[in-house]
PDB file of C-alpha atoms and ligand atoms in Angstrom:
ATOM      1  CA  MET K   1      64.802 107.926 108.459  1.00 91.00           C
ATOM      2  CA  ASN K   2      66.255 109.552 111.591  1.00 94.00           C
ATOM      3  CA  LYS K   3      68.717 112.415 111.549  1.00 96.00           C
ATOM      4  CA  ILE K   4      72.372 111.308 111.263  1.00 97.00           C
ATOM      5  CA  GLY K   5      73.854 111.683 114.762  1.00 97.00           C
ATOM      6  CA  LYS K   6      77.565 111.390 114.032  1.00 97.00           C
ATOM      7  CA  VAL K   7      80.040 111.062 111.160  1.00 97.00           C
ATOM      8  CA  VAL K   8      83.212 109.010 111.664  1.00 97.00           C
ATOM      9  CA  ILE K   9      86.062 109.525 109.185  1.00 98.00           C
ATOM     10  CA  PHE K  10      88.835 106.930 108.934  1.00 98.00           C
ATOM     11  CA  GLY K  11      92.161 107.598 107.220  1.00 98.00           C
ATOM     12  CA  GLY K  12      95.017 105.105 107.148  1.00 98.00           C
ATOM     13  CA  THR K  13      92.927 101.940 107.248  1.00 98.00           C
ATOM     14  CA  HIS K  14      95.701 100.941 104.860  1.00 98.00           C
ATOM     15  CA  GLY K  15      98.894 102.587 106.132  1.00 98.00           C
ATOM     16  CA  ASN K  16     100.437 103.389 102.726  1.00 98.00           C
ATOM     17  CA  GLU K  17      97.359 105.073 101.209  1.00 98.00           C
ATOM     18  CA  MET K  18      98.477 108.583 101.893  1.00 98.00           C
ATOM     19  CA  SER K  19      95.547 110.878 100.981  1.00 98.00           C
ATOM     20  CA  GLY K  20      93.422 109.703 103.918  1.00 98.00           C
ATOM     21  CA  VAL K  21      96.363 109.799 106.336  1.00 98.00           C
ATOM     22  CA  PHE K  22      97.222 113.352 105.251  1.00 98.00           C
ATOM     23  CA  LEU K  23      93.632 114.628 105.389  1.00 98.00           C
ATOM     24  CA  VAL K  24      92.713 113.107 108.758  1.00 98.00           C
ATOM     25  CA  ASN K  25      95.893 114.528 110.332  1.00 98.00           C
ATOM     26  CA  LYS K  26      95.210 117.916 108.720  1.00 98.00           C
ATOM     27  CA  TRP K  27      91.591 118.041 109.949  1.00 98.00           C
ATOM     28  CA  MET K  28      92.622 116.896 113.433  1.00 98.00           C
ATOM     29  CA  ARG K  29      94.734 120.056 113.637  1.00 97.00           C
ATOM     30  CA  ASN K  30      91.816 122.213 112.506  1.00 95.00           C
ATOM     31  CA  GLU K  31      88.373 120.683 113.030  1.00 89.00           C
ATOM     32  CA  GLU K  32      86.669 123.971 112.116  1.00 93.00           C
ATOM     33  CA  THR K  33      87.154 123.120 108.422  1.00 94.00           C
ATOM     34  CA  LEU K  34      84.703 120.230 108.750  1.00 96.00           C
ATOM     35  CA  LYS K  35      82.254 122.113 110.986  1.00 95.00           C
ATOM     36  CA  GLU K  36      81.911 124.686 108.212  1.00 95.00           C
ATOM     37  CA  ARG K  37      80.563 121.919 105.962  1.00 96.00           C
ATOM     38  CA  LEU K  38      78.545 120.019 108.578  1.00 97.00           C
ATOM     39  CA  SER K  39      77.125 121.868 111.571  1.00 97.00           C
ATOM     40  CA  SER K  40      74.210 119.553 112.368  1.00 97.00           C
ATOM     41  CA  CYS K  41      76.171 116.682 113.970  1.00 97.00           C
ATOM     42  CA  PRO K  42      79.691 115.928 115.244  1.00 96.00           C
ATOM     43  CA  VAL K  43      82.479 114.534 113.059  1.00 97.00           C
ATOM     44  CA  ARG K  44      85.066 112.235 114.675  1.00 96.00           C
ATOM     45  CA  LEU K  45      88.427 111.582 113.024  1.00 97.00           C
ATOM     46  CA  HIS K  46      90.597 108.477 113.423  1.00 97.00           C
ATOM     47  CA  ILE K  47      93.761 107.050 111.956  1.00 98.00           C
ATOM     48  CA  ALA K  48      92.380 103.533 111.702  1.00 98.00           C
ATOM     49  CA  ASN K  49      95.669 101.621 111.557  1.00 98.00           C
ATOM     50  CA  PRO K  50      98.341 103.779 113.279  1.00 98.00           C
ATOM     51  CA  GLU K  51     100.955 100.975 113.369  1.00 98.00           C
ATOM     52  CA  ALA K  52     100.698 100.451 109.597  1.00 98.00           C
ATOM     53  CA  VAL K  53     100.903 104.228 109.042  1.00 98.00           C
ATOM     54  CA  LYS K  54     104.133 104.314 111.107  1.00 98.00           C
ATOM     55  CA  LEU K  55     105.543 101.556 108.902  1.00 98.00           C
ATOM     56  CA  CYS K  56     104.064 103.102 105.725  1.00 98.00           C
ATOM     57  CA  ARG K  57     102.781  99.664 104.798  1.00 98.00           C
ATOM     58  CA  ARG K  58      99.293  98.399 103.939  1.00 98.00           C
ATOM     59  CA  TYR K  59      99.207  96.550 107.276  1.00 98.00           C
ATOM     60  CA  LYS K  60     101.427  95.328 110.099  1.00 98.00           C
ATOM     61  CA  ASP K  61     100.283  91.697 110.526  1.00 98.00           C
ATOM     62  CA  CYS K  62      97.169  91.339 108.333  1.00 97.00           C
ATOM     63  CA  ASP K  63      94.734  93.512 106.349  1.00 97.00           C
ATOM     64  CA  LEU K  64      92.687  95.541 108.892  1.00 97.00           C
ATOM     65  CA  ASN K  65      89.920  96.017 106.339  1.00 96.00           C
ATOM     66  CA  ARG K  66      89.066  92.288 106.471  1.00 96.00           C
ATOM     67  CA  GLN K  67      88.925  91.907 110.279  1.00 96.00           C
ATOM     68  CA  PHE K  68      85.602  93.464 111.343  1.00 96.00           C
ATOM     69  CA  SER K  69      83.793  90.227 112.221  1.00 95.00           C
ATOM     70  CA  GLU K  70      82.098  88.859 115.349  1.00 95.00           C
ATOM     71  CA  LYS K  71      84.552  85.969 115.334  1.00 95.00           C
ATOM     72  CA  ASN K  72      87.494  88.388 115.620  1.00 96.00           C
ATOM     73  CA  TYR K  73      85.818  90.568 118.272  1.00 95.00           C
ATOM     74  CA  ASN K  74      85.375  87.434 120.399  1.00 94.00           C
ATOM     75  CA  LEU K  75      88.996  86.409 119.801  1.00 94.00           C
ATOM     76  CA  ALA K  76      90.192  89.870 120.876  1.00 94.00           C
ATOM     77  CA  LYS K  77      87.985  89.796 123.991  1.00 90.00           C
ATOM     78  CA  GLY K  78      89.790  86.559 124.913  1.00 88.00           C
ATOM     79  CA  GLY K  79      92.815  88.831 125.425  1.00 80.00           C
ATOM     80  CA  SER K  80      95.547  86.632 123.922  1.00 80.00           C
ATOM     81  CA  ASP K  81      98.857  88.524 123.536  1.00 80.00           C
ATOM     82  CA  SER K  82      99.726  86.505 120.448  1.00 89.00           C
ATOM     83  CA  LEU K  83      96.806  87.895 118.411  1.00 95.00           C
ATOM     84  CA  MET K  84      97.658  89.814 115.272  1.00 97.00           C
ATOM     85  CA  TYR K  85      97.707  93.572 115.769  1.00 97.00           C
ATOM     86  CA  GLU K  86      94.929  94.298 113.267  1.00 98.00           C
ATOM     87  CA  ILE K  87      92.516  91.855 114.986  1.00 97.00           C
ATOM     88  CA  LYS K  88      93.010  93.732 118.268  1.00 97.00           C
ATOM     89  CA  ARG K  89      92.692  97.091 116.509  1.00 97.00           C
ATOM     90  CA  ALA K  90      89.457  96.045 114.728  1.00 97.00           C
ATOM     91  CA  ASN K  91      87.998  95.185 118.134  1.00 97.00           C
ATOM     92  CA  GLU K  92      89.082  98.565 119.584  1.00 97.00           C
ATOM     93  CA  LEU K  93      87.353 100.409 116.736  1.00 97.00           C
ATOM     94  CA  HIS K  94      84.270  98.200 117.093  1.00 97.00           C
ATOM     95  CA  GLU K  95      84.042  98.946 120.856  1.00 96.00           C
ATOM     96  CA  MET K  96      84.413 102.653 120.151  1.00 95.00           C
ATOM     97  CA  ILE K  97      81.557 102.569 117.629  1.00 93.00           C
ATOM     98  CA  LEU K  98      79.356 100.429 119.916  1.00 93.00           C
ATOM     99  CA  ASN K  99      79.866 102.777 122.861  1.00 94.00           C
ATOM    100  CA  THR K 100      78.559 105.776 120.946  1.00 93.00           C
ATOM    101  CA  PRO K 101      75.858 107.643 122.919  1.00 93.00           C
ATOM    102  CA  VAL K 102      72.299 107.003 121.720  1.00 93.00           C
ATOM    103  CA  ASN K 103      71.860 110.645 120.656  1.00 93.00           C
ATOM    104  CA  GLU K 104      74.794 110.219 118.231  1.00 94.00           C
ATOM    105  CA  LYS K 105      73.138 107.332 116.372  1.00 93.00           C
ATOM    106  CA  PRO K 106      72.743 106.475 113.571  1.00 93.00           C
ATOM    107  CA  GLN K 107      76.311 107.138 112.609  1.00 95.00           C
ATOM    108  CA  ILE K 108      77.974 106.975 109.239  1.00 97.00           C
ATOM    109  CA  ILE K 109      81.539 105.949 108.463  1.00 97.00           C
ATOM    110  CA  LEU K 110      83.536 107.519 105.630  1.00 98.00           C
ATOM    111  CA  ASP K 111      86.631 105.384 105.022  1.00 98.00           C
ATOM    112  CA  LEU K 112      89.343 106.975 102.860  1.00 98.00           C
ATOM    113  CA  HIS K 113      91.415 104.800 100.520  1.00 98.00           C
ATOM    114  CA  ASN K 114      93.714 105.132  97.517  1.00 98.00           C
ATOM    115  CA  THR K 115      94.198 102.736  94.646  1.00 98.00           C
ATOM    116  CA  THR K 116      97.085 102.410  92.203  1.00 98.00           C
ATOM    117  CA  SER K 117      94.445 101.726  89.517  1.00 98.00           C
ATOM    118  CA  ASN K 118      93.088 104.428  87.219  1.00 98.00           C
ATOM    119  CA  MET K 119      89.669 104.379  88.902  1.00 98.00           C
ATOM    120  CA  GLY K 120      89.197 108.088  89.503  1.00 98.00           C
ATOM    121  CA  CYS K 121      86.940 108.640  92.491  1.00 98.00           C
ATOM    122  CA  THR K 122      85.039 105.462  93.363  1.00 98.00           C
ATOM    123  CA  PHE K 123      82.330 105.422  96.002  1.00 98.00           C
ATOM    124  CA  ILE K 124      82.070 101.931  97.493  1.00 97.00           C
ATOM    125  CA  VAL K 125      78.694 101.011  98.980  1.00 96.00           C
ATOM    126  CA  SER K 126      78.012  97.619 100.587  1.00 93.00           C
ATOM    127  CA  SER K 127      74.512  97.103  99.228  1.00 92.00           C
ATOM    128  CA  THR K 128      72.064  98.531  96.683  1.00 93.00           C
ATOM    129  CA  ALA K 129      69.499  98.357  99.518  1.00 93.00           C
ATOM    130  CA  ASP K 130      71.365 101.132 101.386  1.00 95.00           C
ATOM    131  CA  ILE K 131      69.315 103.996  99.974  1.00 96.00           C
ATOM    132  CA  PHE K 132      70.812 106.680 102.240  1.00 97.00           C
ATOM    133  CA  THR K 133      74.439 105.972 101.281  1.00 98.00           C
ATOM    134  CA  LEU K 134      73.569 105.630  97.595  1.00 98.00           C
ATOM    135  CA  HIS K 135      71.758 108.994  97.620  1.00 98.00           C
ATOM    136  CA  MET K 136      74.844 110.530  99.258  1.00 98.00           C
ATOM    137  CA  ALA K 137      77.200 108.921  96.707  1.00 98.00           C
ATOM    138  CA  ALA K 138      74.990 110.039  93.814  1.00 98.00           C
ATOM    139  CA  TYR K 139      74.969 113.620  95.152  1.00 98.00           C
ATOM    140  CA  ALA K 140      78.774 113.702  95.507  1.00 98.00           C
ATOM    141  CA  GLN K 141      79.264 111.968  92.134  1.00 98.00           C
ATOM    142  CA  ILE K 142      77.542 114.820  90.281  1.00 98.00           C
ATOM    143  CA  LYS K 143      79.806 117.385  92.010  1.00 98.00           C
ATOM    144  CA  ILE K 144      83.023 115.436  91.336  1.00 98.00           C
ATOM    145  CA  ARG K 145      82.079 114.959  87.663  1.00 98.00           C
ATOM    146  CA  GLU K 146      81.394 118.699  87.368  1.00 98.00           C
ATOM    147  CA  GLU K 147      85.072 119.136  88.275  1.00 96.00           C
ATOM    148  CA  GLY K 148      85.957 116.991  85.244  1.00 97.00           C
ATOM    149  CA  PHE K 149      87.065 113.953  87.230  1.00 97.00           C
ATOM    150  CA  LYS K 150      85.981 110.371  86.646  1.00 98.00           C
ATOM    151  CA  CYS K 151      83.611 109.211  89.398  1.00 98.00           C
ATOM    152  CA  GLU K 152      81.702 105.917  89.711  1.00 98.00           C
ATOM    153  CA  ILE K 153      79.714 103.995  92.322  1.00 98.00           C
ATOM    154  CA  LEU K 154      80.706 100.397  93.080  1.00 98.00           C
ATOM    155  CA  THR K 155      78.408  98.167  95.126  1.00 95.00           C
ATOM    156  CA  LEU K 156      79.671  94.997  96.784  1.00 92.00           C
ATOM    157  CA  GLU K 157      76.426  93.024  96.915  1.00 85.00           C
ATOM    158  CA  ASN K 158      76.800  89.606  98.596  1.00 76.00           C
ATOM    159  CA  MET K 159      80.502  90.262  99.159  1.00 81.00           C
ATOM    160  CA  ASN K 160      80.732  90.889 102.863  1.00 74.00           C
ATOM    161  CA  TYR K 161      84.460  90.827 103.505  1.00 84.00           C
ATOM    162  CA  ALA K 162      84.424  92.190 107.090  1.00 92.00           C
ATOM    163  CA  SER K 163      85.402  95.753 106.103  1.00 93.00           C
ATOM    164  CA  THR K 164      85.082  98.969 108.131  1.00 94.00           C
ATOM    165  CA  ARG K 165      81.618  99.395 106.603  1.00 90.00           C
ATOM    166  CA  ASN K 166      80.512  96.548 108.895  1.00 90.00           C
ATOM    167  CA  LEU K 167      80.970  98.833 111.886  1.00 93.00           C
ATOM    168  CA  SER K 168      77.877 100.949 111.428  1.00 92.00           C
ATOM    169  CA  GLU K 169      74.512 101.021 109.710  1.00 92.00           C
ATOM    170  CA  PHE K 170      75.859 103.344 106.996  1.00 96.00           C
ATOM    171  CA  GLY K 171      79.338 103.190 105.536  1.00 96.00           C
ATOM    172  CA  LEU K 172      81.021 104.565 102.436  1.00 97.00           C
ATOM    173  CA  GLY K 173      84.471 103.728 101.089  1.00 97.00           C
ATOM    174  CA  ILE K 174      86.006 106.609  99.120  1.00 98.00           C
ATOM    175  CA  GLU K 175      88.700 105.128  96.887  1.00 98.00           C
ATOM    176  CA  VAL K 176      90.703 107.588  94.767  1.00 98.00           C
ATOM    177  CA  GLY K 177      93.425 106.879  92.224  1.00 98.00           C
ATOM    178  CA  PRO K 178      95.714 106.376  90.508  1.00 98.00           C
ATOM    179  CA  GLN K 179      98.225 107.038  93.259  1.00 98.00           C
ATOM    180  CA  PRO K 180     101.279 104.880  94.048  1.00 98.00           C
ATOM    181  CA  GLN K 181     101.521 103.386  97.544  1.00 98.00           C
ATOM    182  CA  GLY K 182     103.331 105.647 100.017  1.00 98.00           C
ATOM    183  CA  VAL K 183     103.036 108.654  97.691  1.00 98.00           C
ATOM    184  CA  LEU K 184     100.969 111.854  97.898  1.00 98.00           C
ATOM    185  CA  ARG K 185      99.677 113.436  94.683  1.00 98.00           C
ATOM    186  CA  ALA K 186      98.113 116.882  95.020  1.00 98.00           C
ATOM    187  CA  ASP K 187      95.507 116.270  92.295  1.00 98.00           C
ATOM    188  CA  ILE K 188      94.332 113.030  93.917  1.00 98.00           C
ATOM    189  CA  LEU K 189      94.307 114.652  97.362  1.00 98.00           C
ATOM    190  CA  LYS K 190      92.085 117.494  96.147  1.00 98.00           C
ATOM    191  CA  ILE K 191      89.512 115.034  94.804  1.00 98.00           C
ATOM    192  CA  GLN K 192      89.631 112.962  98.021  1.00 98.00           C
ATOM    193  CA  GLU K 193      89.107 116.102 100.100  1.00 98.00           C
ATOM    194  CA  ASN K 194      86.272 117.388  97.922  1.00 98.00           C
ATOM    195  CA  ALA K 195      84.577 113.975  97.945  1.00 98.00           C
ATOM    196  CA  VAL K 196      84.477 114.120 101.764  1.00 98.00           C
ATOM    197  CA  PHE K 197      83.235 117.725 101.693  1.00 98.00           C
ATOM    198  CA  TYR K 198      80.372 116.829  99.318  1.00 98.00           C
ATOM    199  CA  CYS K 199      79.360 113.908 101.552  1.00 98.00           C
ATOM    200  CA  LEU K 200      79.330 116.219 104.590  1.00 98.00           C
ATOM    201  CA  ASP K 201      77.304 118.811 102.626  1.00 98.00           C
ATOM    202  CA  PHE K 202      74.784 116.088 101.781  1.00 98.00           C
ATOM    203  CA  ILE K 203      74.476 114.926 105.410  1.00 98.00           C
ATOM    204  CA  ASP K 204      73.995 118.517 106.584  1.00 98.00           C
ATOM    205  CA  LYS K 205      71.278 119.188 103.998  1.00 98.00           C
ATOM    206  CA  PHE K 206      69.546 115.906 104.939  1.00 98.00           C
ATOM    207  CA  ASN K 207      69.720 116.647 108.675  1.00 98.00           C
ATOM    208  CA  LYS K 208      68.292 120.110 108.072  1.00 98.00           C
ATOM    209  CA  GLY K 209      65.243 118.742 106.239  1.00 97.00           C
ATOM    210  CA  GLN K 210      66.096 118.822 102.523  1.00 98.00           C
ATOM    211  CA  LYS K 211      64.167 116.205 100.593  1.00 98.00           C
ATOM    212  CA  PHE K 212      66.063 114.158  98.008  1.00 98.00           C
ATOM    213  CA  SER K 213      63.762 113.054  95.172  1.00 98.00           C
ATOM    214  CA  VAL K 214      63.368 109.660  93.575  1.00 97.00           C
ATOM    215  CA  THR K 215      66.307 109.119  91.252  1.00 97.00           C
ATOM    216  CA  SER K 216      68.110 106.361  89.430  1.00 97.00           C
ATOM    217  CA  VAL K 217      71.852 105.730  89.721  1.00 97.00           C
ATOM    218  CA  SER K 218      74.181 103.578  87.663  1.00 98.00           C
ATOM    219  CA  THR K 219      76.233 101.256  89.818  1.00 98.00           C
ATOM    220  CA  PHE K 220      78.965  98.766  89.026  1.00 98.00           C
ATOM    221  CA  GLY K 221      78.950  95.421  90.831  1.00 96.00           C
ATOM    222  CA  LEU K 222      81.852  92.952  91.002  1.00 95.00           C
ATOM    223  CA  VAL K 223      81.054  89.724  89.173  1.00 94.00           C
ATOM    224  CA  HIS K 224      84.337  87.879  88.589  1.00 95.00           C
ATOM    225  CA  ARG K 225      87.939  88.003  89.770  1.00 96.00           C
ATOM    226  CA  VAL K 226      90.629  87.567  87.117  1.00 97.00           C
ATOM    227  CA  GLY K 227      93.851  86.107  88.493  1.00 97.00           C
ATOM    228  CA  PHE K 228      97.263  86.256  86.853  1.00 96.00           C
ATOM    229  CA  PRO K 229      97.573  83.201  84.551  1.00 94.00           C
ATOM    230  CA  GLY K 230     100.966  82.246  85.944  1.00 90.00           C
ATOM    231  CA  LEU K 231     103.522  83.951  88.161  1.00 87.00           C
ATOM    232  CA  SER K 232     102.961  87.710  88.311  1.00 79.00           C
ATOM    233  CA  SER K 233     106.699  88.109  87.727  1.00 86.00           C
ATOM    234  CA  GLU K 234     106.295  86.347  84.359  1.00 93.00           C
ATOM    235  CA  VAL K 235     102.921  87.665  83.203  1.00 96.00           C
ATOM    236  CA  MET K 236     101.802  91.270  82.910  1.00 97.00           C
ATOM    237  CA  ILE K 237      98.551  93.018  82.196  1.00 98.00           C
ATOM    238  CA  HIS K 238      98.370  93.991  78.520  1.00 98.00           C
ATOM    239  CA  GLU K 239      98.573  97.680  77.641  1.00 98.00           C
ATOM    240  CA  ASN K 240      95.109  97.503  76.038  1.00 98.00           C
ATOM    241  CA  VAL K 241      93.577  97.021  79.511  1.00 98.00           C
ATOM    242  CA  GLN K 242      95.978  99.091  81.597  1.00 98.00           C
ATOM    243  CA  ASP K 243      94.240 102.269  82.871  1.00 98.00           C
ATOM    244  CA  LYS K 244      90.936 101.217  81.215  1.00 98.00           C
ATOM    245  CA  ASP K 245      89.019 100.811  84.479  1.00 98.00           C
ATOM    246  CA  TYR K 246      85.239 101.130  83.940  1.00 98.00           C
ATOM    247  CA  GLN K 247      85.557 100.900  80.121  1.00 98.00           C
ATOM    248  CA  GLU K 248      83.628  98.050  78.532  1.00 98.00           C
ATOM    249  CA  LEU K 249      85.930  95.151  77.678  1.00 97.00           C
ATOM    250  CA  SER K 250      85.242  93.004  74.606  1.00 96.00           C
ATOM    251  CA  HIS K 251      85.736  89.240  74.806  1.00 95.00           C
ATOM    252  CA  HIS K 252      88.461  89.503  72.183  1.00 96.00           C
ATOM    253  CA  GLU K 253      90.413  92.246  73.940  1.00 97.00           C
ATOM    254  CA  LEU K 254      94.020  91.378  74.754  1.00 98.00           C
ATOM    255  CA  VAL K 255      94.492  91.265  78.501  1.00 98.00           C
ATOM    256  CA  PHE K 256      97.842  89.568  79.327  1.00 98.00           C
ATOM    257  CA  ARG K 257     101.384  89.367  77.942  1.00 97.00           C
ATOM    258  CA  THR K 258     103.738  86.647  79.111  1.00 95.00           C
ATOM    259  CA  SER K 259     107.522  86.629  79.315  1.00 94.00           C
ATOM    260  CA  SER K 260     107.543  84.122  76.450  1.00 93.00           C
ATOM    261  CA  ASP K 261     105.721  86.696  74.261  1.00 93.00           C
ATOM    262  CA  LYS K 262     102.389  84.881  74.414  1.00 96.00           C
ATOM    263  CA  ILE K 263      99.349  87.158  74.336  1.00 98.00           C
ATOM    264  CA  LEU K 264      96.067  86.142  75.966  1.00 97.00           C
ATOM    265  CA  SER K 265      92.639  87.614  75.293  1.00 98.00           C
ATOM    266  CA  LEU K 266      89.818  87.935  77.804  1.00 98.00           C
ATOM    267  CA  LYS K 267      88.027  84.849  76.441  1.00 96.00           C
ATOM    268  CA  ASP K 268      91.245  82.846  76.911  1.00 97.00           C
ATOM    269  CA  VAL K 269      91.162  83.415  80.673  1.00 96.00           C
ATOM    270  CA  VAL K 270      87.461  83.833  81.545  1.00 96.00           C
ATOM    271  CA  ASN K 271      84.678  81.385  80.768  1.00 92.00           C
ATOM    272  CA  THR K 272      81.916  82.355  78.351  1.00 88.00           C
ATOM    273  CA  GLU K 273      79.180  82.274  81.011  1.00 89.00           C
ATOM    274  CA  VAL K 274      80.803  85.251  82.785  1.00 90.00           C
ATOM    275  CA  LEU K 275      80.962  87.060  79.441  1.00 91.00           C
ATOM    276  CA  SER K 276      77.276  86.614  78.554  1.00 91.00           C
ATOM    277  CA  ASN K 277      76.675  90.227  79.666  1.00 93.00           C
ATOM    278  CA  PRO K 278      78.870  93.319  79.114  1.00 97.00           C
ATOM    279  CA  VAL K 279      81.827  93.449  81.533  1.00 98.00           C
ATOM    280  CA  TYR K 280      83.966  96.338  82.761  1.00 98.00           C
ATOM    281  CA  PRO K 281      87.413  95.916  84.376  1.00 98.00           C
ATOM    282  CA  VAL K 282      88.074  97.585  87.759  1.00 98.00           C
ATOM    283  CA  PHE K 283      91.089  97.618  90.103  1.00 98.00           C
ATOM    284  CA  VAL K 284      93.269  96.996  87.032  1.00 98.00           C
ATOM    285  CA  ASN K 285      96.854  96.345  88.192  1.00 98.00           C
ATOM    286  CA  GLU K 286      96.152  97.358  91.817  1.00 98.00           C
ATOM    287  CA  ALA K 287      99.518  96.912  93.572  1.00 98.00           C
ATOM    288  CA  ALA K 288      97.944  95.670  96.813  1.00 97.00           C
ATOM    289  CA  TYR K 289      96.295  92.776  94.981  1.00 96.00           C
ATOM    290  CA  TYR K 290      99.523  91.194  93.709  1.00 95.00           C
ATOM    291  CA  GLU K 291      99.791  89.262  96.976  1.00 94.00           C
ATOM    292  CA  LYS K 292      96.300  87.926  96.267  1.00 94.00           C
ATOM    293  CA  ASP K 293      97.297  86.926  92.707  1.00 94.00           C
ATOM    294  CA  LEU K 294      94.523  89.213  91.457  1.00 96.00           C
ATOM    295  CA  ALA K 295      95.077  91.076  88.160  1.00 97.00           C
ATOM    296  CA  PHE K 296      91.696  92.848  88.004  1.00 98.00           C
ATOM    297  CA  TRP K 297      87.999  92.411  88.721  1.00 98.00           C
ATOM    298  CA  LEU K 298      85.257  92.296  86.130  1.00 97.00           C
ATOM    299  CA  ALA K 299      82.168  94.295  86.988  1.00 97.00           C
ATOM    300  CA  SER K 300      78.690  94.575  85.526  1.00 97.00           C
ATOM    301  CA  LEU K 301      76.686  97.755  85.254  1.00 97.00           C
ATOM    302  CA  LYS K 302      73.134  98.199  86.449  1.00 96.00           C
ATOM    303  CA  SER K 303      70.665 100.932  87.174  1.00 97.00           C
ATOM    304  CA  VAL K 304      69.241 101.213  90.695  1.00 97.00           C
ATOM    305  CA  MET K 305      66.082 103.184  91.472  1.00 97.00           C
ATOM    306  CA  LEU K 306      66.345 105.125  94.726  1.00 97.00           C
ATOM    307  CA  ALA K 307      63.198 105.995  96.657  1.00 97.00           C
ATOM    308  CA  SER K 308      62.937 109.583  97.878  1.00 97.00           C
ATOM    309  CA  LEU K 309      64.770 110.400 101.085  1.00 98.00           C
ATOM    310  CA  GLU K 310      63.823 112.774 103.872  1.00 97.00           C
ATOM    311  CA  VAL K 311      64.644 113.113 107.552  1.00 97.00           C
ATOM    312  CA  LYS K 312      61.932 112.097 110.026  1.00 92.00           C
ATOM    313  CA  ILE K 313      61.441 115.056 112.358  1.00 76.00           C
TER     314      ILE K 313
HETATM  315 ZN1   ZN C 401      92.777 100.762 100.921  1.00 52.70          ZN
END
């Protein structure tokens, strides 16, 4: 594989996820901090959704992190004034990435997010076939765990939802929580910052010729969405599941309480076929998913073998 030519860091893809907004603004004021970690290629910083950041909302008109599609780029090129802001912004970011000089390719995107769920530090990778990004996530995962913080890798196989990771060959979502929307927590910020530093360390070592050996990594993959069984104002996630992201969930575990004091177990709301293998809840009670009627995802766990990785000189 060729040397990485450029790293792009996005904060504020969702305007109320404050760690990324804070860090990108901080590093823009002092870019030396990042050069100390990564001297072998440039790092470019962007507030991805500045209008949403101004409003301190997830988005202005629609979720930016679902708009990176050819269909939308063509719509934006049509130049209609009535287009939603995030469709125009996705096209601007796409043009910026496309117009990168050849000597700065391939480029990698690090996209910083927060979740209200108790997911610790989650590295989101689009595909288990992306060996480079998985090696990087596995390297950073070891470091984050050494600091005593929960850290997992989530792959979104066959779930292309037109995210920022679509913009370049390599893309990593760094999702850290729990943190309420619009709030900064110092402990969460530290982990978010260190996660970026470890990724930059990895890229620098790779660019300078370090070989990364064959290794296996455990990755979670989303298998089933669990919606609220009724209005989310009348049903809540049971305390036995709250904060239990990445912990195996038995079929008999209680997962919902209703306002009429009814209690539902996992097997009451999910069919047995989904439960034929062990399942693990993720994004439990994520505030941003209430508008999608989504209570949590169920994930499966698998081991992925990574071939060795070395820069081609
Ligand atoms: Zn987000």
